[in-house]
mmCIF file of C-alpha atoms in Angstrom:
data_model
loop_
_atom_site.group_PDB
_atom_site.id
_atom_site.type_symbol
_atom_site.label_atom_id
_atom_site.label_comp_id
_atom_site.label_asym_id
_atom_site.label_seq_id
_atom_site.Cartn_x
_atom_site.Cartn_y
_atom_site.Cartn_z
ATOM 1 C CA PRO A 1 -37.703 22.465 27.807
ATOM 2 C CA ASN A 2 -39.843 25.384 26.853
ATOM 3 C CA ALA A 3 -41.222 27.976 29.360
ATOM 4 C CA ASN A 4 -44.040 25.717 30.153
ATOM 5 C CA ARG A 5 -41.648 22.736 30.646
ATOM 6 C CA ASP A 6 -43.912 20.471 28.444
ATOM 7 C CA GLY A 7 -41.687 20.316 25.423
ATOM 8 C CA LEU A 8 -38.357 21.040 23.887
ATOM 9 C CA VAL A 9 -37.231 24.664 22.741
ATOM 10 C CA ALA A 10 -36.974 24.527 19.017
ATOM 11 C CA CYS A 11 -33.775 26.534 18.304
ATOM 12 C CA ASP A 12 -33.277 28.536 15.268
ATOM 13 C CA LEU A 13 -30.793 27.842 12.485
ATOM 14 C CA GLY A 14 -27.367 28.900 13.922
ATOM 15 C CA SER A 15 -28.136 27.846 17.468
ATOM 16 C CA ALA A 16 -28.581 24.635 19.511
ATOM 17 C CA SER A 17 -29.972 23.547 22.942
ATOM 18 C CA PHE A 18 -27.529 21.507 24.141
ATOM 19 C CA GLY A 19 -29.842 18.923 25.774
ATOM 20 C CA ALA A 20 -32.252 20.192 28.616
ATOM 21 C CA GLN A 21 -31.249 23.955 28.479
ATOM 22 C CA ASP A 22 -34.213 26.545 28.747
ATOM 23 C CA GLU A 23 -32.431 28.747 26.112
ATOM 24 C CA CYS A 24 -30.794 28.019 22.749
ATOM 25 C CA THR A 25 -27.217 28.969 22.501
ATOM 26 C CA THR A 26 -25.405 30.508 19.600
ATOM 27 C CA CYS A 27 -23.268 27.905 17.486
ATOM 28 C CA ASN A 28 -19.999 30.367 17.789
ATOM 29 C CA GLY A 29 -17.232 27.727 18.815
ATOM 30 C CA ASP A 30 -14.520 26.979 16.493
ATOM 31 C CA GLY A 31 -16.136 25.414 13.283
ATOM 32 C CA GLN A 32 -19.648 25.043 14.583
ATOM 33 C CA TYR A 33 -22.925 25.722 12.726
ATOM 34 C CA ALA A 34 -26.459 24.443 12.960
ATOM 35 C CA ASP A 35 -28.113 24.028 9.582
ATOM 36 C CA GLU A 36 -31.452 22.341 10.877
ATOM 37 C CA LEU A 37 -34.016 23.758 13.311
ATOM 38 C CA GLY A 38 -34.157 22.315 16.902
ATOM 39 C CA LEU A 39 -30.812 20.721 16.960
ATOM 40 C CA ALA A 40 -29.694 19.536 20.406
ATOM 41 C CA ALA A 41 -25.883 20.380 19.781
ATOM 42 C CA CYS A 42 -24.046 22.216 17.090
ATOM 43 C CA LYS A 43 -22.645 20.533 14.073
ATOM 44 C CA THR A 44 -18.773 20.894 13.193
ATOM 45 C CA ALA A 45 -17.662 21.997 9.884
ATOM 46 C CA PRO A 46 -16.381 18.918 7.639
ATOM 47 C CA ALA A 47 -12.936 18.929 5.904
ATOM 48 C CA GLY A 48 -12.798 21.406 3.042
ATOM 49 C CA LYS A 49 -15.384 23.665 4.484
ATOM 50 C CA LYS A 50 -16.195 26.495 7.062
ATOM 51 C CA PRO A 51 -19.150 27.822 8.875
ATOM 52 C CA THR A 52 -20.829 30.524 7.082
ATOM 53 C CA LEU A 53 -20.846 33.920 9.009
ATOM 54 C CA ASP A 54 -24.510 33.421 10.110
ATOM 55 C CA ARG A 55 -23.532 29.834 11.324
ATOM 56 C CA HIS A 56 -26.447 28.662 9.267
ATOM 57 C CA ASP A 57 -24.479 26.271 7.001
ATOM 58 C CA THR A 58 -21.272 25.666 5.684
ATOM 59 C CA GLU A 59 -19.478 27.021 2.525
ATOM 60 C CA ASN A 60 -16.348 25.716 0.650
ATOM 61 C CA CYS A 61 -12.869 26.734 1.361
ATOM 62 C CA SER A 62 -11.750 29.305 -1.610
ATOM 63 C CA PRO A 63 -9.014 28.198 -4.175
ATOM 64 C CA GLY A 64 -5.590 28.507 -2.508
ATOM 65 C CA GLN A 65 -7.038 27.736 0.812
ATOM 66 C CA TYR A 66 -7.680 24.530 2.755
ATOM 67 C CA SER A 67 -9.330 23.001 5.952
ATOM 68 C CA VAL A 68 -9.006 19.671 7.792
ATOM 69 C CA GLY A 69 -12.421 20.173 9.536
ATOM 70 C CA GLY A 70 -13.611 21.644 12.729
ATOM 71 C CA LYS A 71 -12.258 25.423 11.952
ATOM 72 C CA THR A 72 -13.979 28.666 11.467
ATOM 73 C CA GLU A 73 -11.536 29.766 8.824
ATOM 74 C CA CYS A 74 -9.903 27.998 6.182
ATOM 75 C CA ASP A 75 -6.024 28.346 6.352
ATOM 76 C CA GLU A 76 -3.993 29.711 3.341
ATOM 77 C CA CYS A 77 -1.665 27.335 1.346
ATOM 78 C CA GLU A 78 1.906 27.900 1.589
ATOM 79 C CA VAL A 79 3.757 29.817 -0.890
ATOM 80 C CA GLY A 80 4.309 27.844 -3.839
ATOM 81 C CA LYS A 81 1.556 25.265 -3.412
ATOM 82 C CA PHE A 82 -2.095 25.529 -4.519
ATOM 83 C CA SER A 83 -5.632 24.022 -3.945
ATOM 84 C CA ASN A 84 -8.902 23.810 -5.555
ATOM 85 C CA GLU A 85 -12.145 25.103 -4.135
ATOM 86 C CA GLY A 86 -13.355 22.667 -1.076
ATOM 87 C CA ALA A 87 -9.693 21.559 -0.514
ATOM 88 C CA VAL A 88 -8.514 19.508 2.461
ATOM 89 C CA GLY A 89 -4.899 20.164 1.823
ATOM 90 C CA CYS A 90 -2.649 22.166 -0.665
#
């Protein structure tokens, strides 16, 4: 709710209210982001992506990296393996 308790807090990008909390909380857990205003919960980065530094959106993993989802950073491919941008494996 807001300070007057007559409505919900409209959280900024990169944060969420987590239900009935009075304040917004930054989406800084592993793989979390918020790309819409007023979210009640953070979203989790899907496979092949990671949250942007500001946690406002996601971006593809770079070539040579991959993500199975839900992680803040993409993993590097093993030596001798390769991946394209946005890969879910090498």
